Short mmCIF file of C-alpha atoms and ligand atoms in Angstrom, two decimals:
data_model
loop_
_atom_site.label_atom_id
_atom_site.label_comp_id
_atom_site.label_asym_id
_atom_site.label_seq_id
_atom_site.Cartn_x
_atom_site.Cartn_y
_atom_site.Cartn_z
CA UNK W 21 -10.59 -45.81 -32.00
CA UNK W 22 -8.01 -43.35 -33.14
CA UNK W 23 -9.42 -40.24 -31.32
CA UNK W 24 -7.66 -39.74 -27.88
CA UNK W 25 -9.36 -38.58 -24.57
CA UNK W 26 -8.06 -35.69 -22.79
CA UNK W 27 -8.61 -36.26 -19.09
CA UNK W 28 -8.89 -33.14 -16.87
CA UNK W 29 -8.61 -33.64 -13.05
CA UNK W 30 -11.00 -31.16 -11.49
CA UNK W 31 -10.07 -32.16 -8.08
CA UNK W 32 -6.48 -31.24 -8.98
CA UNK W 33 -7.56 -27.77 -10.06
CA UNK W 34 -9.47 -27.12 -6.90
CA UNK W 35 -6.41 -28.32 -4.95
CA UNK W 36 -4.12 -26.00 -6.80
CA UNK W 37 -6.56 -23.04 -6.23
CA UNK W 38 -6.37 -23.96 -2.42
CA UNK W 39 -2.66 -24.18 -2.35
CA UNK W 40 -2.19 -20.77 -3.99
CA UNK W 41 -4.98 -19.35 -1.73
CA UNK W 42 -3.16 -20.47 1.39
CA UNK W 43 -0.10 -18.37 0.28
CA UNK W 44 -1.91 -15.23 0.93
CA UNK W 45 -3.36 -13.69 4.12
CA UNK W 46 -7.07 -14.34 5.17
CA UNK W 47 -8.09 -10.88 4.01
CA UNK W 48 -6.62 -11.30 0.49
CA UNK W 49 -9.14 -12.77 -1.87
CA UNK W 50 -8.02 -15.61 -4.39
CA UNK W 51 -9.72 -15.15 -7.80
CA UNK W 52 -9.41 -17.46 -10.84
CA UNK W 53 -8.11 -16.35 -14.33
CA UNK W 54 -9.91 -18.40 -16.78
CA UNK W 55 -9.29 -16.63 -20.16
CA UNK W 56 -9.02 -18.61 -23.46
CA UNK W 57 -11.68 -21.13 -22.25
CA UNK W 58 -9.94 -21.88 -18.86
CA UNK W 59 -6.40 -22.01 -20.46
CA UNK W 60 -7.83 -24.26 -23.28
CA UNK W 61 -9.22 -26.97 -20.70
CA UNK W 62 -13.02 -25.86 -20.94
CA UNK W 63 -14.66 -23.09 -19.01
CA UNK W 64 -17.99 -24.98 -18.81
CA UNK W 65 -16.82 -27.67 -16.35
CA UNK W 66 -14.04 -25.74 -14.56
CA UNK W 67 -15.81 -22.53 -13.69
CA UNK W 68 -18.65 -24.09 -11.58
CA UNK W 69 -16.23 -26.39 -10.03
CA UNK W 70 -13.89 -23.66 -8.94
CA UNK W 71 -17.01 -21.63 -7.78
CA UNK W 72 -17.86 -24.41 -5.65
CA UNK W 73 -14.21 -24.60 -4.21
CA UNK W 74 -14.65 -20.95 -3.04
CA UNK W 75 -13.65 -18.75 -6.02
CA UNK W 76 -15.96 -15.69 -6.28
CA UNK W 77 -14.16 -13.69 -8.82
CA UNK W 78 -13.13 -14.60 -12.16
CA UNK W 79 -11.04 -12.89 -15.00
CA UNK W 80 -11.27 -13.35 -18.62
CA UNK W 81 -9.71 -11.55 -21.63
CA UNK W 82 -12.74 -10.58 -23.69
CA UNK W 83 -16.25 -9.64 -23.20
CA UNK W 84 -17.50 -12.46 -25.27
CA UNK W 85 -15.58 -14.92 -22.93
CA UNK W 86 -17.11 -13.14 -20.04
CA UNK W 87 -20.44 -13.70 -21.33
CA UNK W 88 -19.69 -17.27 -21.91
CA UNK W 89 -18.38 -17.55 -18.26
CA UNK W 90 -21.64 -16.00 -17.07
CA UNK W 91 -23.68 -18.78 -18.46
CA UNK W 92 -21.50 -21.34 -16.66
CA UNK W 93 -21.80 -19.61 -13.10
CA UNK W 94 -24.72 -19.52 -10.73
CA UNK W 95 -24.85 -15.71 -11.03
CA UNK W 96 -23.34 -13.97 -7.86
CA UNK W 97 -19.70 -13.78 -8.96
CA UNK W 98 -17.77 -10.79 -10.25
CA UNK W 99 -16.44 -11.40 -13.77
CA UNK W 100 -13.53 -8.98 -14.85
CA UNK W 101 -12.77 -8.41 -18.43
CA UNK W 102 -9.04 -7.61 -18.80
CA UNK W 103 -9.41 -6.01 -22.32
CA UNK W 104 -11.54 -3.35 -20.85
CA UNK W 105 -14.26 -1.68 -22.49
CA UNK W 106 -13.86 -1.59 -26.48
CA UNK W 107 -16.07 -0.15 -28.97
CA UNK W 108 -19.07 -2.47 -29.34
CA UNK W 109 -18.76 -4.07 -25.99
CA UNK W 110 -21.37 -2.12 -23.90
CA UNK W 111 -24.23 -4.47 -24.80
CA UNK W 112 -22.29 -7.72 -23.61
CA UNK W 113 -21.00 -5.90 -20.57
CA UNK W 114 -24.51 -4.91 -19.59
CA UNK W 115 -26.14 -8.22 -20.30
CA UNK W 116 -23.45 -10.29 -18.91
CA UNK W 117 -23.10 -8.08 -15.90
CA UNK W 118 -19.31 -7.97 -16.52
CA UNK W 119 -16.84 -5.56 -15.00
CA UNK W 120 -14.35 -4.18 -17.61
CA UNK W 121 -10.79 -3.36 -16.48
CA UNK W 122 -10.44 -0.03 -18.12
CA UNK W 123 -6.88 0.49 -19.43
CA UNK W 124 -6.85 4.11 -21.03
CA UNK W 125 -8.45 7.46 -20.49
CA UNK W 126 -10.38 6.81 -23.71
CA UNK W 127 -11.78 3.62 -22.30
CA UNK W 128 -12.85 5.36 -19.03
CA UNK W 129 -14.57 8.11 -21.18
CA UNK W 130 -16.49 5.48 -23.31
CA UNK W 131 -17.47 3.45 -20.24
CA UNK W 132 -18.65 6.33 -18.10
CA UNK W 133 -20.54 7.76 -21.08
CA UNK W 134 -22.16 4.51 -22.26
CA UNK W 135 -22.87 2.66 -19.12
CA UNK W 136 -23.08 5.16 -16.22
CA UNK W 137 -23.24 3.48 -12.89
CA UNK W 138 -22.03 0.19 -14.26
CA UNK W 139 -18.97 -1.27 -12.26
CA UNK W 140 -15.54 -1.16 -13.56
CA UNK W 141 -11.92 -1.48 -12.57
CA UNK W 142 -8.76 0.41 -13.45
CA UNK W 143 -5.54 -0.88 -14.82
CA UNK W 144 -2.13 0.96 -14.02
CA UNK W 145 1.04 0.78 -16.12
CA UNK W 146 3.95 -0.04 -13.89
CA UNK W 147 6.66 -1.54 -16.14
CA UNK W 148 5.10 -4.10 -18.46
CA UNK W 149 4.04 -1.59 -20.94
CA UNK W 150 1.19 -3.64 -22.32
CA UNK W 151 -2.11 -2.42 -20.99
CA UNK W 152 -2.76 0.33 -18.42
CA UNK W 153 -2.53 3.99 -17.58
CA UNK W 154 0.58 5.75 -16.58
CA UNK W 155 0.27 8.54 -13.93
CA UNK W 156 -0.11 11.43 -16.55
CA UNK W 157 -2.81 9.80 -18.48
CA UNK W 158 -4.72 8.81 -15.29
CA UNK W 159 -4.45 12.47 -14.11
CA UNK W 160 -6.57 13.69 -16.89
CA UNK W 161 -9.60 11.30 -15.83
CA UNK W 162 -8.71 10.84 -12.19
CA UNK W 163 -11.64 12.82 -10.58
CA UNK W 164 -14.47 11.45 -12.84
CA UNK W 165 -13.04 7.89 -12.49
CA UNK W 166 -12.72 7.87 -8.73
CA UNK W 167 -16.21 9.58 -8.28
CA UNK W 168 -17.63 6.69 -10.21
CA UNK W 169 -16.26 4.24 -7.49
CA UNK W 170 -13.82 1.76 -9.19
CA UNK W 171 -14.17 -1.77 -8.06
CA UNK W 172 -10.37 -2.49 -8.50
CA UNK W 173 -6.99 -0.93 -9.12
CA UNK W 174 -4.65 -3.43 -10.75
CA UNK W 175 -1.39 -3.82 -12.64
CA UNK W 176 0.58 -6.87 -13.98
CA UNK W 177 4.15 -7.99 -13.29
CA UNK W 178 6.40 -8.60 -16.23
CA UNK W 179 9.04 -10.91 -14.60
CA UNK W 180 7.24 -12.60 -11.64
CA UNK W 181 8.44 -16.16 -12.61
CA UNK W 182 12.11 -14.95 -11.76
CA UNK W 183 12.25 -14.35 -7.97
CA UNK W 184 15.47 -12.43 -8.31
CA UNK W 185 14.57 -10.11 -11.15
CA UNK W 186 15.00 -6.43 -10.17
CA UNK W 187 11.78 -5.65 -12.09
CA UNK W 188 9.53 -7.13 -9.33
CA UNK W 189 10.50 -4.67 -6.55
CA UNK W 190 10.48 -1.72 -9.05
CA UNK W 191 7.01 -2.58 -10.11
CA UNK W 192 6.00 -3.07 -6.63
CA UNK W 193 7.08 0.47 -5.87
CA UNK W 194 5.47 1.96 -8.92
CA UNK W 195 2.16 0.20 -8.15
CA UNK W 196 2.17 1.47 -4.59
CA UNK W 197 2.84 5.03 -5.77
CA UNK W 198 -0.03 4.81 -8.36
CA UNK W 199 -2.55 3.26 -6.26
CA UNK W 200 -1.91 3.76 -2.45
CA UNK W 201 -3.96 7.10 -2.27
CA UNK W 202 -6.97 5.86 -4.22
CA UNK W 203 -9.04 4.08 -1.59
CA UNK W 204 -9.81 1.25 -3.95
CA UNK W 205 -9.34 -2.52 -3.71
CA UNK W 206 -6.05 -3.44 -5.26
CA UNK W 207 -4.54 -6.49 -7.21
CA UNK W 208 -1.11 -6.95 -8.51
CA UNK W 209 -0.19 -10.68 -8.36
CA UNK W 210 -0.88 -13.49 -10.75
CA UNK W 211 0.51 -17.00 -9.90
CA UNK W 212 4.07 -15.78 -10.05
CA UNK W 213 3.50 -12.85 -7.85
CA UNK W 214 1.68 -14.91 -5.28
CA UNK W 215 4.88 -17.18 -5.03
CA UNK W 216 7.21 -14.01 -4.71
CA UNK W 217 5.72 -13.13 -1.29
CA UNK W 218 2.87 -11.74 0.76
CA UNK W 219 3.90 -8.13 -0.07
CA UNK W 220 2.80 -8.53 -3.72
CA UNK W 221 -0.78 -9.87 -2.63
CA UNK W 222 -2.63 -6.71 -1.75
CA UNK W 223 -6.47 -7.39 -1.59
CA UNK W 224 -7.00 -9.78 -4.48
CA UNK W 225 -4.78 -12.23 -6.42
CA UNK W 226 -5.19 -13.50 -9.95
CA UNK W 227 -3.72 -16.99 -10.63
CA UNK W 228 -4.08 -18.67 -13.86
CA UNK W 229 -1.44 -21.17 -14.88
CA UNK W 230 -0.87 -22.21 -11.42
CA UNK W 231 -4.43 -23.76 -11.13
CA UNK W 232 -3.87 -25.75 -14.28
CA UNK W 233 -0.62 -27.44 -13.05
CA UNK W 234 1.86 -25.33 -14.66
CA UNK W 235 5.05 -23.36 -13.65
CA UNK W 236 5.80 -21.11 -11.62
CA UNK W 237 3.45 -23.07 -9.38
CA UNK W 238 6.16 -25.65 -8.69
CA UNK W 239 4.02 -27.54 -6.17
CA UNK W 240 1.13 -27.91 -8.39
CA UNK W 241 -0.70 -31.19 -9.05
CA UNK W 242 -0.90 -32.24 -12.45
CA UNK W 243 -4.22 -31.50 -14.22
CA UNK W 244 -4.08 -32.80 -17.79
CA UNK W 245 -3.66 -36.40 -18.85
CA UNK W 246 -3.41 -37.53 -22.36
CA UNK W 247 -2.74 -40.98 -23.83
CA UNK W 248 -2.18 -41.25 -27.51
CA UNK W 249 -3.41 -44.59 -29.39
CA UNK W 250 -0.72 -46.50 -31.11
CA UNK W 251 -1.99 -47.24 -34.79
CA UNK W 252 0.74 -49.39 -36.13
CA UNK W 253 4.12 -50.82 -35.09
CA UNK W 254 6.77 -51.66 -37.68
CA UNK W 255 10.29 -52.70 -37.75
CA UNK W 256 12.70 -50.70 -39.89
CA UNK W 257 16.32 -51.64 -40.93
CA UNK W 258 19.50 -49.77 -40.50
CA UNK W 259 19.63 -47.12 -43.13
CA UNK W 260 15.80 -46.66 -43.62
CA UNK W 261 14.18 -43.35 -42.85
CA UNK W 262 11.04 -42.35 -40.99
CA UNK W 263 8.63 -39.62 -41.85
CA UNK W 264 8.53 -36.43 -43.93
CA UNK W 265 11.78 -35.20 -45.39
CA UNK W 266 13.46 -38.46 -44.70
CA UNK W 267 14.92 -36.57 -41.78
CA UNK W 268 15.50 -39.45 -39.22
CA UNK W 269 17.57 -42.42 -40.47
CA UNK W 270 17.81 -45.66 -38.51
CA UNK W 271 21.47 -46.33 -37.25
CA UNK W 272 20.28 -49.96 -36.27
CA UNK W 273 17.41 -52.07 -36.58
CA UNK W 274 14.55 -50.10 -34.76
CA UNK W 275 10.96 -50.80 -33.72
CA UNK W 276 8.72 -47.83 -34.52
CA UNK W 277 5.36 -47.07 -33.12
CA UNK W 278 2.99 -44.60 -35.30
CA UNK W 279 0.83 -42.91 -32.91
CA UNK W 280 -2.40 -40.82 -33.47
CA UNK W 281 -1.73 -37.16 -32.64
CA UNK W 282 0.21 -34.40 -34.40
CA UNK W 283 0.65 -30.77 -34.62
CA UNK W 284 -3.01 -30.02 -35.52
CA UNK W 285 -3.62 -31.36 -31.91
CA UNK W 286 -1.06 -28.95 -30.25
CA UNK W 287 1.88 -31.40 -30.43
CA UNK W 288 4.35 -28.95 -31.63
CA UNK W 289 6.43 -29.77 -34.85
CA UNK W 290 9.32 -27.98 -33.02
CA UNK W 291 9.45 -30.88 -30.43
CA UNK W 292 10.46 -33.31 -33.41
CA UNK W 293 13.71 -34.82 -32.35
CA UNK W 294 13.32 -33.83 -28.50
CA UNK W 295 9.74 -34.92 -27.65
CA UNK W 296 8.84 -38.27 -25.69
CA UNK W 297 5.89 -40.54 -24.96
CA UNK W 298 5.87 -42.77 -22.05
CA UNK W 299 5.05 -46.52 -21.57
CA UNK W 300 4.91 -46.59 -17.80
CA UNK W 301 8.44 -45.28 -16.69
CA UNK W 302 9.89 -45.94 -20.12
CA UNK W 303 10.59 -43.13 -22.27
CA UNK W 304 10.09 -43.48 -26.15
CA UNK W 305 11.87 -40.73 -28.03
CA UNK W 306 10.20 -38.91 -31.01
CA UNK W 307 11.57 -40.01 -34.36
CA UNK W 308 11.56 -37.85 -37.38
CA UNK W 309 9.16 -34.98 -37.95
CA UNK W 310 5.70 -34.69 -36.17
CA UNK W 311 3.08 -34.65 -38.97
CA UNK W 312 -0.39 -33.10 -38.74
CA UNK W 313 -2.21 -36.07 -37.30
CA UNK W 314 0.54 -38.59 -36.65
CA UNK W 315 3.89 -39.03 -35.00
CA UNK W 316 6.47 -41.69 -34.63
CA UNK W 317 8.51 -42.84 -31.74
CA UNK W 318 11.25 -45.53 -31.09
CA UNK W 319 9.71 -48.40 -28.94
CA UNK W 320 12.61 -50.73 -29.54
CA UNK W 321 13.10 -50.93 -25.77
CA UNK W 322 9.80 -52.32 -24.95
CA UNK W 323 9.07 -55.86 -24.70
CA UNK W 324 5.45 -55.34 -25.49
CA UNK W 325 4.17 -52.14 -27.13
CA UNK W 326 0.93 -50.96 -25.30
CA UNK W 327 -2.15 -49.86 -26.95
CA UNK W 328 -1.66 -46.17 -25.77
CA UNK W 329 1.47 -44.22 -24.97
CA UNK W 330 1.37 -41.30 -22.56
CA UNK W 331 2.07 -37.72 -23.77
CA UNK W 332 0.78 -35.65 -20.77
CA UNK W 333 0.45 -36.66 -17.11
CA UNK W 334 2.59 -37.66 -14.15
CA UNK W 335 5.65 -38.64 -16.15
CA UNK W 336 5.67 -35.72 -18.37
CA UNK W 337 4.25 -32.37 -17.37
CA UNK W 338 3.09 -29.56 -19.68
CA UNK W 339 6.40 -27.74 -18.63
CA UNK W 340 8.60 -30.85 -19.57
CA UNK W 341 6.61 -30.86 -22.99
CA UNK W 342 7.23 -27.08 -23.42
CA UNK W 343 11.01 -27.53 -22.76
CA UNK W 344 11.20 -29.92 -25.72
CA UNK W 345 9.36 -27.54 -27.90
CA UNK W 346 11.17 -24.36 -26.86
CA UNK W 347 7.97 -22.87 -25.41
CA UNK W 348 6.10 -22.37 -22.11
CA UNK W 349 3.29 -24.44 -20.36
CA UNK W 350 0.77 -21.83 -21.16
CA UNK W 351 1.05 -22.32 -24.80
CA UNK W 352 1.11 -26.10 -24.58
CA UNK W 353 -2.26 -26.06 -22.75
CA UNK W 354 -3.86 -23.38 -25.01
CA UNK W 355 -2.76 -25.13 -28.04
CA UNK W 356 -4.45 -28.54 -27.29
CA UNK W 357 -6.48 -29.27 -30.23
CA UNK W 358 -10.27 -29.79 -30.20
CA UNK W 359 -9.99 -33.18 -31.92
CA UNK W 360 -9.70 -34.69 -28.36
CA UNK W 361 -12.57 -35.87 -26.39
CA UNK W 362 -12.45 -34.14 -23.12
CA UNK W 363 -13.41 -35.98 -19.93
CA UNK W 364 -13.43 -34.49 -16.40
CA UNK W 365 -12.94 -36.32 -13.15
CA UNK W 366 -13.11 -35.37 -9.53
CA UNK W 367 -15.74 -32.78 -10.11
CA UNK W 368 -17.77 -31.60 -6.94
CA UNK W 369 -20.94 -32.32 -8.77
CA UNK W 370 -19.84 -35.75 -10.25
C1 PLP X 654 -3.11 -13.94 -17.84
C2 PLP X 654 -3.03 -13.14 -16.71
C3 PLP X 654 -3.19 -13.49 -15.40
C4 PLP X 654 -2.90 -14.91 -14.92
O1 PLP X 654 -1.65 -15.26 -15.10
P1 PLP X 654 -0.85 -16.52 -14.82
O2 PLP X 654 0.70 -16.24 -14.93
O3 PLP X 654 -1.33 -17.35 -15.73
O4 PLP X 654 -1.08 -16.84 -13.26
C5 PLP X 654 -3.43 -12.45 -14.41
N1 PLP X 654 -3.35 -11.17 -14.74
C6 PLP X 654 -3.42 -10.74 -16.06
C7 PLP X 654 -3.51 -9.32 -16.37
C8 PLP X 654 -3.35 -11.76 -17.12
O5 PLP X 654 -3.20 -11.25 -18.32
#
C-alpha cells in the first residue's frame, strides 16, 4: 500500500494540555485553540478528548469551524470565534451558540443589533496591529458594549516566542491599561505567553501549538507520527542524476529509495536538499527535488532498507522539519495533506 497513515497520539495532546495548565495559577482557566481543524490534525477526535481531559473553552477562527466544533462536543462548553461577527454569521453564531470575539466598533454594532443578549468577547489592540480595537475606537462603543456584559476581554502577543523581546512587557502594560477597569474576564497568553510567566496569564489562557507538540512548548510530547512507504530502491552510478531538473548528481555509487509522499502531502519542496527521513536512528538525506507524490532519499548507509521510513515522530519533530523547510511547526502541521489515513491512539474513549 502506498498510502501512509498519520498517527496522532491523543494521550500526548492531553498530557501537553495538562503540562501547560500546570504553568498557570489554579484560578486561571486553560482553554484549547483548535482552529483549522485542530491545527490540521482533526477536530472530530481531538475536541471530545480534550473536553474529557478538562478543557471547557475552545477557540476557533471562523463561525463555520465553530459550528463544526459544536457537533463534536457534548454541549456545555464555550466556543469563541476569533474572527468575530462578520456579515452573514448571525445565523451560525446563534445556532451553534458560538461566542464571537468582537474586533471593531462595527462588529459590536452588528452583534448588538442582530443578536441582542447573545454572548460576545472583545479584542483589544496592544501592538500586534492585526485584530482588535485601540482605545479611541473602543471609547465610541464602550458604554453599550459594557452594558451588554462581555464574556471576555482579550489581546494577542506578537513576540511571545522570544522571551527577551521588549514587545512582551510593552503589550502587557498596554493590555492592563486597556482592560483593568472593565470588570471583565481577561485573556492575553497563547502558548508562548504561558511560558513567559504567570503575569501574562490573567483569567484564561489560549494555547494551540503547545498542545500539538510544537515550539515554543519545549517540553511538549510529540503528537504526530508519519512513516512513508518505500516504493522502490535503485543503485545509481557516479555521474547519474536523480529527480526533476537533474538537480542532484551522484558523486559516488549511491543507493536511492523512492518514497511515497511529496509536496501535495505537505512535504515542502523547499526542504529538498535539507530534509531527512529516518530508519531507526539513521538519517537518510533527501536527494534532488521533492515531487508532488514522491521523494528520494540516500539509503546507501543502510544494510537493509526497511519498508517504511519515518518522516515525523520521535527522531524528527515538526520543528526539525520546519527548520529544514525554512518555516515554523505551525505551517508543517496545517499543511499535512488529506491523502494520509489518520489514526488516533490513546483516546480516553478508546
Ligand atoms: C492561534 C491563536 C492562538 C493560539 O496560539 P499558539 O501560538 O498556537 O498557542 C491564541 N490566540 C489567538 C488570537 C490566535 O490567533
